[in-house]
């Protein structure tokens, strides 16, 4: 699903809310940003990716999801350069305070930036509950010393790590080549070296699905989120055999608001998959609630 050409929007109808029989639903992958950064994100996606359907500011997008019946939201952001993490973390902590018990915020840090340890300490003190890294947007080697410093802190503070470690969706417009920086083998080294670190890899590890499936079977410190992968949107992305996965390791995540289709497109695919109530409970909420310690 290399984004060689711009993809188009899908005008699929929006559901009014969650299907009524759905258990407690937590969205484990939601992006918030200060407004100026959102504007650059929209511009980038317009030029190289796909048109983002929900051009909402942060309060509006959080209210939107909660009004649809989402019970809890994991909010993510990433510093794309050194020097901006503190400001983004403050913005995240303030936002969480405005939605008590509804939003869990992840901290950001740029691997290799000065004071990475202090930045994270301050972020955790302000109430943030984990760290989000993005390998090819932040252009770092997952097995470098700079990255290990961050993993060490997360493990010793018992904070979960969300790391975009997959190669897709990729674009020639990225400054770094995801195919050089990202591989399931590199991630496996982190799983081995930091057995006490809880790791979530978004997008079911796209596009190394089989390798990531194996890793979840082999390691007890790896989880995967579903963001955008279950939606049949990307060209050449065949239906995902979620039934064959270790279902205590899968968390529903939407990638909202940076999506070109309706907010519930992925939820409708999960609904169609016909899981038992017990499995639905796990995928839609329980797994993530445990991973992010939201309860
Ligand atoms: Zn995302």
Tab-separated table of C-alpha atoms in Angstrom, residues 19 21-22 230 232 243 265-275 280:
chain	number	residue	atom	x	y	z
A	19	UNK	CA	-23.924	-0.659	17.326
A	21	UNK	CA	-24.896	-4.451	21.459
A	22	UNK	CA	-21.254	-3.331	21.416
A	230	UNK	CA	-9.417	-3.481	8.629
A	232	UNK	CA	-10.381	-2.296	2.773
A	243	UNK	CA	-9.909	-14.612	13.741
A	265	UNK	CA	-15.853	2.268	8.942
A	266	UNK	CA	-13.512	-0.014	10.850
A	267	UNK	CA	-16.025	-0.712	13.622
A	268	UNK	CA	-18.486	-1.922	10.995
A	269	UNK	CA	-15.869	-4.370	9.693
A	270	UNK	CA	-15.325	-5.661	13.227
A	271	UNK	CA	-19.100	-5.993	13.604
A	272	UNK	CA	-19.271	-8.020	10.369
A	273	UNK	CA	-16.518	-10.367	11.550
A	274	UNK	CA	-18.982	-12.010	13.931
A	275	UNK	CA	-16.847	-12.324	17.065
A	280	UNK	CA	-15.500	-8.278	21.159
